[in-house]
Coordinates of C-alpha atoms and ligand atoms in Angstrom, one line a residue:
X1 CA 46.2 -32.0 36.1
X2 CA 48.2 -31.3 33.0
X3 CA 46.3 -34.0 31.1
X4 CA 43.0 -32.6 32.0
X5 CA 44.1 -29.1 30.7
X6 CA 45.3 -30.6 27.6
X7 CA 41.8 -32.3 27.3
X8 CA 40.0 -29.1 27.9
X9 CA 42.2 -27.4 25.2
X10 CA 41.6 -30.1 22.6
X11 CA 37.8 -30.1 23.4
X12 CA 37.4 -26.5 23.0
X13 CA 39.5 -26.5 19.8
X14 CA 37.1 -29.1 18.5
X15 CA 33.9 -27.2 19.4
X16 CA 35.2 -23.6 18.2
X17 CA 36.8 -24.4 14.9
X18 CA 35.6 -27.7 13.5
X19 CA 31.9 -25.9 13.7
X20 CA 29.9 -28.7 15.2
X21 CA 26.4 -27.6 14.6
X22 CA 23.7 -28.4 17.3
X23 CA 20.7 -30.7 16.6
X24 CA 17.9 -29.1 14.7
X25 CA 19.9 -26.3 13.7
X26 CA 22.1 -25.5 10.4
X27 CA 25.2 -23.6 10.5
X28 CA 26.6 -21.8 7.6
X29 CA 30.2 -20.9 7.0
X30 CA 29.2 -17.1 7.5
X31 CA 28.7 -17.6 11.2
X32 CA 24.9 -17.8 10.9
X33 CA 22.9 -20.4 12.7
X34 CA 19.3 -21.2 12.2
X35 CA 17.3 -23.6 14.5
X36 CA 13.7 -24.8 14.6
X37 CA 11.8 -26.7 17.2
X38 CA 14.3 -26.2 20.0
X39 CA 13.1 -26.5 23.5
X40 CA 15.8 -24.2 24.9
X41 CA 18.7 -22.1 23.5
X42 CA 21.0 -24.8 22.1
X43 CA 24.1 -25.2 24.3
X44 CA 26.6 -26.0 21.5
X45 CA 26.3 -23.1 19.3
X46 CA 29.8 -22.3 17.8
X47 CA 31.6 -19.7 19.8
X48 CA 32.1 -17.6 16.6
X49 CA 28.4 -17.4 15.9
X50 CA 27.5 -13.7 14.6
X51 CA 23.8 -14.3 13.7
X52 CA 21.4 -16.6 15.4
X53 CA 17.7 -17.3 14.2
X54 CA 15.5 -19.4 16.2
X55 CA 11.8 -19.8 15.4
X56 CA 8.9 -22.1 15.8
X57 CA 10.2 -23.4 19.1
X58 CA 9.2 -23.7 22.7
X59 CA 11.4 -21.5 24.8
X60 CA 9.4 -20.2 27.6
X61 CA 12.2 -18.3 29.4
X62 CA 15.5 -16.9 28.6
X63 CA 18.4 -16.8 31.0
X64 CA 21.6 -15.2 31.4
X65 CA 23.3 -18.5 31.1
X66 CA 21.8 -18.9 27.5
X67 CA 24.1 -16.6 25.8
X68 CA 27.3 -16.8 27.8
X69 CA 29.2 -18.6 25.2
X70 CA 28.4 -16.3 22.3
X71 CA 30.9 -13.5 22.6
X72 CA 30.7 -12.4 18.7
X73 CA 26.9 -12.4 18.5
X74 CA 25.8 -9.4 16.4
X75 CA 22.1 -10.4 15.4
X76 CA 19.6 -12.5 17.5
X77 CA 16.1 -13.3 16.2
X78 CA 13.9 -15.5 18.3
X79 CA 10.4 -15.7 17.0
X80 CA 7.2 -17.6 17.3
X81 CA 8.7 -19.6 20.3
X82 CA 6.1 -18.7 23.2
X83 CA 8.8 -16.9 25.0
X84 CA 7.2 -15.3 28.0
X85 CA 10.0 -14.0 30.2
X86 CA 13.6 -13.0 30.2
X87 CA 15.8 -12.8 33.2
X88 CA 17.3 -9.6 34.1
X89 CA 20.8 -9.0 32.5
X90 CA 20.4 -11.8 29.8
X91 CA 21.6 -9.6 27.1
X92 CA 23.6 -7.2 28.9
X93 CA 27.2 -8.8 28.3
X94 CA 26.5 -9.1 24.6
X95 CA 28.7 -6.1 23.8
X96 CA 28.6 -6.9 20.0
X97 CA 24.8 -7.1 19.7
X98 CA 23.3 -4.7 17.2
X99 CA 20.0 -6.2 16.4
X100 CA 17.6 -8.0 18.7
X101 CA 14.1 -9.3 17.3
X102 CA 11.8 -11.1 19.7
X103 CA 8.6 -11.0 17.8
X104 CA 5.6 -13.2 18.0
X105 CA 6.2 -14.3 21.5
X106 CA 4.3 -13.7 24.7
X107 CA 6.5 -11.2 26.5
X108 CA 4.9 -9.0 29.0
X109 CA 7.5 -6.3 29.3
X110 CA 10.6 -4.9 27.4
X111 CA 13.6 -7.0 28.2
X112 CA 15.7 -5.2 30.8
X113 CA 19.4 -4.0 30.8
X114 CA 19.9 -4.2 27.0
X115 CA 23.4 -3.8 25.7
X116 CA 24.3 0.0 24.8
X117 CA 25.5 -1.0 21.2
X118 CA 22.0 -2.1 20.2
X119 CA 20.8 -0.4 17.0
X120 CA 17.7 -2.4 16.3
X121 CA 15.1 -3.7 18.6
X122 CA 11.8 -5.3 17.3
X123 CA 9.4 -6.7 19.8
X124 CA 6.3 -6.9 17.6
X125 CA 3.5 -9.3 18.5
X126 CA 3.9 -9.6 22.2
X127 CA 1.7 -8.7 25.3
X128 CA 3.8 -5.9 26.5
X129 CA 1.4 -3.6 28.2
X130 CA 3.6 -1.0 30.0
X131 CA 6.7 1.0 29.2
X132 CA 8.8 1.9 32.2
X133 CA 11.1 5.0 32.5
X134 CA 14.1 2.7 32.4
X135 CA 13.2 0.4 29.5
X136 CA 15.5 2.1 27.0
X137 CA 18.0 3.4 29.3
X138 CA 21.4 4.1 27.7
X139 CA 20.5 2.9 24.2
X140 CA 22.0 5.9 22.4
X141 CA 22.6 3.9 19.3
X142 CA 19.2 2.7 18.9
X143 CA 18.0 3.5 15.3
X144 CA 14.8 1.3 15.0
X145 CA 12.4 0.5 17.7
X146 CA 9.3 -1.5 16.5
X147 CA 6.7 -2.5 19.2
X148 CA 3.7 -2.9 17.0
X149 CA 0.9 -5.1 18.1
X150 CA 1.2 -5.2 22.1
X151 CA -1.0 -3.8 24.7
X152 CA 0.6 -0.4 25.4
X153 CA -1.7 2.4 26.6
X154 CA 0.6 5.2 27.6
X155 CA 3.9 6.7 26.4
X156 CA 5.9 8.0 29.4
X157 CA 8.2 10.6 27.7
X158 CA 11.0 9.6 30.1
X159 CA 11.1 6.1 28.6
X160 CA 12.3 7.6 25.3
X161 CA 14.8 10.2 26.7
X162 CA 18.0 8.2 25.8
X163 CA 17.0 7.5 22.3
X164 CA 18.8 10.4 20.8
X165 CA 19.7 8.5 17.5
X166 CA 16.3 6.9 17.1
X167 CA 15.2 7.2 13.4
X168 CA 12.1 4.9 13.1
X169 CA 9.5 4.3 15.9
X170 CA 6.6 1.9 15.2
X171 CA 3.8 1.7 17.8
X172 CA 1.0 0.4 15.4
X173 CA -1.8 -1.8 16.9
X174 CA -1.4 -0.8 20.5
X175 CA -4.0 0.9 22.8
X176 CA -2.5 4.3 23.1
X177 CA -5.3 6.8 23.8
X178 CA -3.5 9.8 24.5
X179 CA 0.2 11.2 24.6
X180 CA 1.1 13.9 27.0
X181 CA 4.4 15.7 26.8
X182 CA 6.5 15.9 23.8
X183 CA 8.9 13.0 23.0
X184 CA 12.3 14.3 22.4
X185 CA 13.5 12.4 19.3
X186 CA 15.5 14.9 17.2
X187 CA 16.6 12.2 14.7
X188 CA 13.2 10.6 14.3
X189 CA 12.3 10.2 10.5
X190 CA 9.6 7.6 10.6
X191 CA 6.8 7.5 13.1
X192 CA 3.8 5.3 12.8
X193 CA 0.9 4.9 15.4
X194 CA -1.6 3.1 13.1
X195 CA -4.5 1.5 14.8
X196 CA -4.5 3.0 18.3
X197 CA -7.1 5.1 20.2
X198 CA -5.8 8.5 19.7
X199 CA -8.2 11.3 19.6
X200 CA -6.0 14.3 19.9
X201 CA -2.5 15.5 20.4
X202 CA -1.1 18.4 22.5
X203 CA -0.2 21.3 20.5
X204 CA 3.5 21.0 21.3
X205 CA 3.7 17.2 20.8
X206 CA 5.6 17.3 17.4
X207 CA 7.9 20.3 18.1
X208 CA 10.9 18.3 18.8
X209 CA 10.6 16.0 15.7
X210 CA 12.7 18.3 13.7
X211 CA 13.5 15.7 11.1
X212 CA 10.2 13.6 10.8
X213 CA 9.4 12.8 7.2
X214 CA 6.9 10.1 7.4
X215 CA 3.9 10.3 9.8
X216 CA 1.1 7.7 10.0
X217 CA -1.8 8.2 12.2
X218 CA -4.2 6.2 10.3
X219 CA -7.0 4.1 12.1
X220 CA -7.5 6.3 15.2
X221 CA -10.1 8.6 16.5
X222 CA -8.8 11.9 15.5
X223 CA -11.4 14.6 14.6
X224 CA -8.6 17.1 13.7
X225 CA -5.4 17.3 11.9
X226 CA -2.6 17.6 14.6
X227 CA -1.5 21.0 14.9
X228 CA 2.2 22.3 14.3
X229 CA 3.3 19.2 12.5
X230 CA 7.1 19.3 11.5
X231 CA 8.1 21.1 8.6
X232 CA 10.3 18.4 7.3
X233 CA 7.1 16.1 6.6
X234 CA 7.1 14.4 3.0
X235 CA 4.3 12.0 3.8
X236 CA 1.2 12.2 6.1
X237 CA -1.3 9.4 6.6
X238 CA -4.4 10.1 8.4
X239 CA -6.8 7.4 6.9
X240 CA -9.6 6.0 8.7
X241 CA -10.1 8.7 11.3
X242 CA -13.1 10.9 11.9
X243 CA -11.9 14.1 10.3
X244 CA -14.9 16.3 9.1
X245 CA -12.7 19.3 7.9
X246 CA -9.0 19.8 7.2
X247 CA -7.7 23.3 7.6
X248 CA -5.0 23.6 4.9
X249 CA -4.3 27.0 6.4
X250 CA -2.8 25.4 9.4
X251 CA -0.6 23.1 7.1
X252 CA 0.9 25.7 4.8
X253 CA 4.3 25.4 6.5
X254 CA 4.6 21.9 5.2
X255 CA 6.3 22.9 2.0
X256 CA 7.8 19.6 1.2
X257 CA 4.7 17.4 1.9
X258 CA 4.4 15.1 -1.2
X259 CA 1.8 12.8 0.0
X260 CA -1.4 13.3 1.9
X261 CA -3.7 10.3 2.8
X262 CA -7.2 11.1 4.0
X263 CA -9.1 8.0 2.7
X264 CA -12.1 6.9 5.1
X265 CA -12.9 9.9 7.0
X266 CA -16.1 12.2 7.1
X267 CA -14.8 15.0 4.8
X268 CA -17.7 16.9 3.0
X269 CA -15.5 19.1 1.3
X270 CA -11.8 20.2 0.9
X271 CA -10.5 23.5 -0.3
X272 CA -7.1 25.1 -0.6
X273 CA -4.5 22.2 -1.1
X274 CA -2.6 24.4 -3.4
X275 CA -1.1 25.7 -0.2
X276 CA 0.9 22.5 -0.2
X277 CA 3.1 23.3 -3.2
X278 CA 4.9 19.9 -3.4
X279 CA 2.0 17.9 -3.2
X280 CA 2.0 15.1 -5.7
X281 CA -0.5 12.6 -4.2
X282 CA -3.8 13.3 -2.7
X283 CA -6.0 10.6 -1.4
X284 CA -9.6 11.5 -0.6
X285 CA -11.4 8.1 -1.1
X286 CA -14.4 7.0 0.8
X287 CA -15.3 10.2 2.2
X288 CA -18.6 12.4 1.8
X289 CA -17.4 14.9 -0.8
X290 CA -20.3 16.5 -2.7
X291 CA -18.1 18.6 -4.9
X292 CA -14.7 18.2 -6.4
X293 CA -11.8 19.5 -4.1
X294 CA -11.2 23.2 -4.9
X295 CA -7.8 24.8 -5.6
X296 CA -5.6 21.9 -5.9
X297 CA -1.8 22.2 -6.1
X298 CA -0.3 22.4 -9.6
X299 CA 2.3 19.5 -9.1
X300 CA -0.4 17.0 -8.3
X301 CA 0.1 13.6 -10.1
X302 CA -2.4 11.3 -8.6
X303 CA -5.7 12.5 -7.3
X304 CA -8.1 9.8 -5.7
X305 CA -11.7 10.9 -5.1
X306 CA -13.4 7.7 -5.7
X307 CA -16.2 6.6 -3.4
X308 CA -17.6 9.9 -2.6
X309 CA -20.9 11.8 -3.6
X310 CA -19.5 14.1 -6.3
X311 CA -22.0 14.9 -8.9
X312 CA -20.4 17.4 -11.4
X313 CA -16.8 17.7 -13.0
X314 CA -16.0 21.0 -14.5
X315 CA -12.9 22.4 -16.1
X316 CA -12.6 24.9 -13.4
X317 CA -11.7 22.0 -11.0
X318 CA -8.6 21.1 -13.0
X319 CA -7.1 24.5 -13.9
X320 CA -3.4 24.3 -14.2
X321 CA -3.0 20.6 -13.1
X322 CA -0.6 19.9 -16.0
X323 CA 1.2 17.0 -13.9
X324 CA -1.9 15.0 -13.3
X325 CA -1.4 11.3 -14.5
X326 CA -4.0 9.4 -12.5
X327 CA -7.5 10.4 -11.7
X328 CA -9.9 8.3 -9.8
X329 CA -13.5 9.4 -9.8
X330 CA -15.3 6.2 -9.6
X331 CA -18.0 5.3 -7.2
X332 CA -19.5 8.7 -7.1
X333 CA -22.8 10.1 -8.4
X334 CA -21.3 12.2 -11.6
X335 CA -24.0 13.1 -13.9
X336 CA -22.4 15.9 -15.5
X337 CA -18.9 16.1 -17.0
X338 CA -18.0 19.1 -18.7
X339 CA -16.6 18.7 -22.2
X340 CA -12.9 19.3 -22.3
X341 CA -12.9 19.4 -18.5
X342 CA -9.2 17.7 -18.4
X343 CA -7.9 19.6 -21.3
X344 CA -5.2 21.0 -19.0
X345 CA -4.1 17.7 -17.7
X346 CA -1.7 17.1 -20.7
X347 CA -0.2 13.9 -19.0
X348 CA -3.2 12.2 -17.8
X349 CA -3.1 8.4 -18.6
X350 CA -5.6 6.8 -16.3
X351 CA -9.2 8.0 -15.8
X352 CA -11.6 6.1 -13.7
X353 CA -15.2 7.0 -13.9
X354 CA -16.7 3.7 -13.2
X355 CA -19.9 3.3 -11.1
X356 CA -21.4 6.8 -11.8
X357 CA -24.4 8.1 -13.6
X358 CA -23.0 9.2 -16.9
X359 CA -25.3 8.7 -20.0
X360 CA -22.6 9.3 -22.6
X361 CA -18.8 9.4 -22.6
X362 CA -17.6 12.7 -21.8
X363 CA -16.5 14.8 -24.7
X364 CA -13.0 16.2 -25.6
X365 CA -11.0 14.0 -23.5
X366 CA -7.2 14.5 -23.3
X367 CA -5.3 12.5 -26.2
X368 CA -2.8 11.0 -23.6
X369 CA -5.4 8.7 -21.9
X370 CA -4.3 5.0 -21.9
X371 CA -7.0 3.6 -19.7
X372 CA -10.7 4.9 -19.6
X373 CA -13.0 3.0 -17.2
X374 CA -16.6 3.7 -17.7
X375 CA -18.0 0.5 -16.4
X376 CA -21.5 0.7 -14.6
X377 CA -22.7 4.0 -15.9
X378 CA -25.8 4.6 -18.0
X379 CA -24.2 5.0 -21.4
X380 CA -26.7 4.3 -24.4
X381 CA -24.6 4.8 -27.4
X382 CA -21.0 5.7 -28.3
X383 CA -20.4 8.0 -31.3
X384 CA -17.4 9.3 -33.3
X385 CA -17.3 12.6 -31.4
X386 CA -16.6 10.7 -28.0
X387 CA -13.8 8.6 -29.2
X388 CA -12.0 10.6 -31.7
X389 CA -9.4 12.2 -29.4
X390 CA -8.4 9.0 -27.8
X391 CA -5.5 8.3 -30.0
X392 CA -3.3 6.8 -27.2
X393 CA -6.2 4.6 -25.5
X394 CA -5.2 1.0 -24.8
X395 CA -8.0 0.0 -22.4
X396 CA -11.6 0.8 -22.6
X397 CA -14.3 -0.5 -20.2
X398 CA -17.7 0.0 -21.1
X399 CA -19.0 -3.0 -19.2
X400 CA -22.5 -2.9 -17.5
X401 CA -24.0 0.0 -19.5
X402 CA -27.2 0.4 -21.6
X403 CA -25.4 0.0 -24.9
X404 CA -27.3 -2.0 -27.5
X405 CA -25.5 -1.0 -30.8
X406 CA -22.1 -0.3 -31.8
X407 CA -20.8 1.1 -35.2
X408 CA -17.6 -0.6 -36.1
X409 CA -16.3 2.6 -37.7
X410 CA -16.0 4.5 -34.4
X411 CA -13.4 2.0 -33.3
X412 CA -11.1 3.1 -36.0
X413 CA -10.5 6.1 -33.9
X414 CA -8.8 4.0 -31.4
X415 CA -5.5 2.9 -33.1
X416 CA -3.9 1.6 -29.9
X417 CA -6.8 -0.3 -28.4
X418 CA -5.7 -3.5 -26.8
X419 CA -8.7 -4.4 -24.5
X420 CA -12.2 -3.5 -24.9
X421 CA -14.9 -4.6 -22.2
X422 CA -18.6 -4.6 -23.7
X423 CA -20.1 -7.3 -21.6
X424 CA -23.3 -6.6 -19.4
X425 CA -24.8 -4.5 -22.1
X426 CA -28.2 -5.1 -23.7
X427 CA -26.8 -6.0 -27.2
X428 CA -29.3 -5.9 -30.0
X429 CA -27.5 -8.7 -32.1
X430 CA -28.1 -7.2 -35.7
X431 CA -26.2 -8.1 -38.8
X432 CA -24.7 -4.5 -38.3
X433 CA -23.2 -5.7 -34.9
X434 CA -21.7 -8.7 -36.8
X435 CA -19.8 -6.3 -39.0
X436 CA -18.6 -4.6 -36.0
X437 CA -17.6 -8.0 -34.6
X438 CA -15.5 -8.6 -37.8
X439 CA -13.9 -5.3 -37.6
X440 CA -12.8 -6.0 -33.9
X441 CA -11.4 -9.5 -34.8
X442 CA -9.5 -8.0 -37.6
X443 CA -8.0 -5.2 -35.4
X444 CA -6.7 -7.8 -33.0
X445 CA -8.4 -6.3 -29.9
X446 CA -9.2 -8.4 -26.9
X447 CA -12.9 -8.0 -26.5
X448 CA -15.4 -9.1 -23.9
X449 CA -18.4 -8.8 -25.9
X450 CA -21.2 -10.3 -23.6
X451 CA -24.6 -11.6 -24.8
X452 CA -27.4 -10.6 -26.9
X453 CA -30.5 -9.4 -25.4
X454 CA -32.4 -8.8 -28.7
X455 CA -33.8 -10.1 -31.0
X456 CA -35.6 -12.8 -29.2
X457 CA -34.1 -15.7 -31.0
X458 CA -30.5 -14.6 -30.5
X459 CA -31.1 -13.9 -26.6
X460 CA -28.3 -15.2 -24.5
X461 CA -25.9 -15.9 -27.4
X462 CA -22.4 -14.5 -27.0
X463 CA -22.2 -12.0 -30.0
X464 CA -18.4 -12.2 -30.4
X465 CA -18.4 -16.0 -30.8
X466 CA -21.7 -17.2 -31.6
X467 CA -22.2 -19.2 -35.1
X468 CA -25.9 -19.1 -34.8
X469 CA -26.2 -15.5 -35.2
X470 CA -23.7 -15.6 -38.1
X471 CA -25.9 -18.1 -39.8
X472 CA -29.0 -15.9 -39.2
X473 CA -27.3 -13.2 -41.1
X474 CA -26.7 -15.3 -44.0
X475 CA -23.3 -14.2 -43.7
X476 CA -20.2 -16.4 -44.2
X477 CA -16.6 -15.7 -42.8
X478 CA -14.0 -16.7 -45.0
X479 CA -12.1 -19.7 -43.6
X480 CA -9.1 -17.6 -42.7
X481 CA -11.2 -15.3 -40.7
X482 CA -12.7 -18.2 -38.8
X483 CA -9.2 -19.4 -37.8
X484 CA -8.3 -15.8 -36.6
X485 CA -11.3 -15.7 -34.8
X486 CA -10.7 -19.2 -33.0
X487 CA -7.3 -17.9 -32.1
X488 CA -8.6 -14.7 -30.7
X489 CA -11.0 -16.6 -28.5
X490 CA -8.5 -18.7 -27.1
X491 CA -6.2 -15.8 -26.1
X492 CA -9.0 -14.0 -24.5
X493 CA -9.9 -16.8 -22.1
X494 CA -6.3 -16.9 -20.9
X495 CA -6.3 -13.3 -19.9
X496 CA -7.5 -12.6 -16.4
X497 CA -10.3 -10.4 -15.6
X498 CA -10.0 -6.8 -15.9
X499 CA -6.7 -6.3 -14.1
X500 CA -5.5 -2.8 -14.1
X501 CA -2.1 -1.7 -12.9
X502 CA -2.7 1.9 -11.5
X503 CA 0.7 2.2 -9.8
X504 CA 2.4 5.5 -10.2
X505 CA 5.3 5.3 -12.6
Ligands
LIG1 C1 15.2 -7.1 37.7 O1 15.3 -5.9 37.7 C2 14.5 -5.0 38.1 C3 14.7 -3.5 37.7 O2 16.1 -3.2 38.3 C4 14.2 -5.1 39.5 O3 13.1 -4.2 40.0 C5 13.8 -6.6 39.7 O4 13.6 -6.7 41.1 C6 14.9 -7.6 39.1 N1 14.3 -8.8 39.2 C7 15.2 -9.8 39.8 C8 14.5 -11.2 39.8 O5 16.3 -9.6 40.3
LIG2 C1 12.7 20.5 1.8 O1 13.3 19.7 0.9 C2 14.6 20.4 0.6 C3 15.2 19.5 -0.5 O2 15.0 18.2 -0.2 C4 15.5 20.6 1.7 O3 16.8 21.1 1.2 C5 14.8 21.3 2.7 O4 15.6 21.5 3.8 C6 13.5 20.8 3.1 N1 12.6 21.8 3.8 C7 12.3 21.4 5.2 C8 11.6 22.5 5.9 O5 12.6 20.3 5.6
LIG3 C1 9.3 22.2 -2.5 O1 8.9 23.3 -3.2 C2 9.9 24.5 -3.0 C3 9.3 25.6 -3.6 O2 8.5 25.3 -4.7 C4 11.1 23.9 -3.7 O3 12.2 25.0 -3.4 C5 11.7 22.8 -3.0 O4 12.9 22.1 -3.4 C6 10.5 21.7 -3.0 N1 11.0 20.4 -2.3 C7 10.9 19.2 -2.7 C8 11.3 18.1 -1.9 O5 10.5 19.2 -3.9
LIG4 C1 -32.7 -4.0 -32.8 O1 -32.4 -3.5 -34.1 C2 -33.4 -3.5 -35.1 C3 -32.8 -3.2 -36.4 O2 -32.1 -1.8 -36.2 C4 -34.6 -2.8 -34.7 O3 -35.5 -2.9 -35.6 C5 -35.0 -3.4 -33.3 O4 -36.2 -2.7 -32.8 C6 -33.9 -3.4 -32.2 N1 -34.4 -4.1 -31.1 C7 -34.4 -3.6 -30.0 C8 -34.8 -4.3 -28.8 O5 -33.7 -2.6 -29.7

């Protein structure tokens, strides 16, 4: 009797403190255990384990007995393990458990009887199709609930009634078609319901979200911006819906809204965003705008109107936008761009005008521009007038236009030019163009020159590097220049295609 008691003592001493680690697991001194390719929850997990990570295993079912010997467990992650079911009360006794992640499994329901100390619950990528009223009962400390990519179709408000401390709720990639009564989540800051099937919200749905800052409803079937959105919002995403109009009048209480994403809707016009005084970023790409947005807010820093049907740009459109840094108007039908239209935008650094119908570079640009993209327009020539203001310009893209000649002198107006794209133009490789080539080489600009279209004997030659056209001009570069040119060529071929970093800084 005494002997067997002694043996048990020795045995548990051995297991607990000498930290034997189960097969296919690795254990570290900070009480973390990681296991792969397990066929069940390993039996000999050290008693003191605080974090247990299991993935790429085959564990069809979890049972109460699996976690009985883990009294210190704080974080449990079990992913990619084919788990289908969890016995009632499996986690109930884990009083120290704060974070439970069971993503990429085959669960059909929320695990029952979760411990009340739980703060984070992530069940993404399972097959959960129903939420029950009791699923989150008693989880008053829960801060993060992530059930994205499941099969949930309805949200019973009673399921969420315990979650008085929930800050982040992620329901992306489910099948929610409608929501009825408001959810009472007073601490919620982040709500995401991307890629569901929502077509509307009841008017009172958002009333209890007094602290909501980030709301994303992209990828649904909304035809209207939900009404009575919380005043606390900083960011609103409504991309990929079916909005035809946005009534900014109904949103003017959103005094702190800073980002508004409306990409991929069916808007034909937008007017009055100046009612949102703190808006710094407005995304309107891939709509059907025929005109520039009217009455924009003065704090705007980034405006994306690319991929629309805009034909005209005027100074009126940019009245008072002195903070604008990034303007995207590419892939429209802009034919007319008023001279000096952007004069008030004294911070503008990126201007994207590629894939439009411009026949010349718009005049009187702001001198702060660092990048100007005019690829794919109908520009036939470049003169001194068009470039003389661009003292800060570093990247100029004129690829795929109709330019055949370029006077080297106009480039002297661009002291900071680093990259110049000229390929895809019908170059007439005259000896004048070779002089321009020499000027560019001397300046050290990275140039994509492209090929000659004329005269006939030079057709297809690369005018920045061809020796043949040099000889035709009877011109001879000094050996020094030739070395320089070779170096230039090598450098240019190392650089990636026209990579632009348009991030806000
Ligand atoms: C598990 O708990 C649920 C909810 O209390 C109950 O309906 C169900 O019968 C229980 N299952 C088993 C196998 O005891
Ligand atoms: C707007 O932001 C300010 C500053 O962060 C904050 O004090 C204020 O409460 C916010 N307004 C609303 C309605 O949340
Ligand atoms: C929003 O604008 C108001 C008034 O212009 C200002 O008092 C408030 O601090 C701004 N909030 C933020 C977050 O910038
Ligand atoms: C190329 O330039 C030469 C010299 O200016 C001119 O005579 C010729 O017509 C031009 N060719 C084309 C195709 O524009």
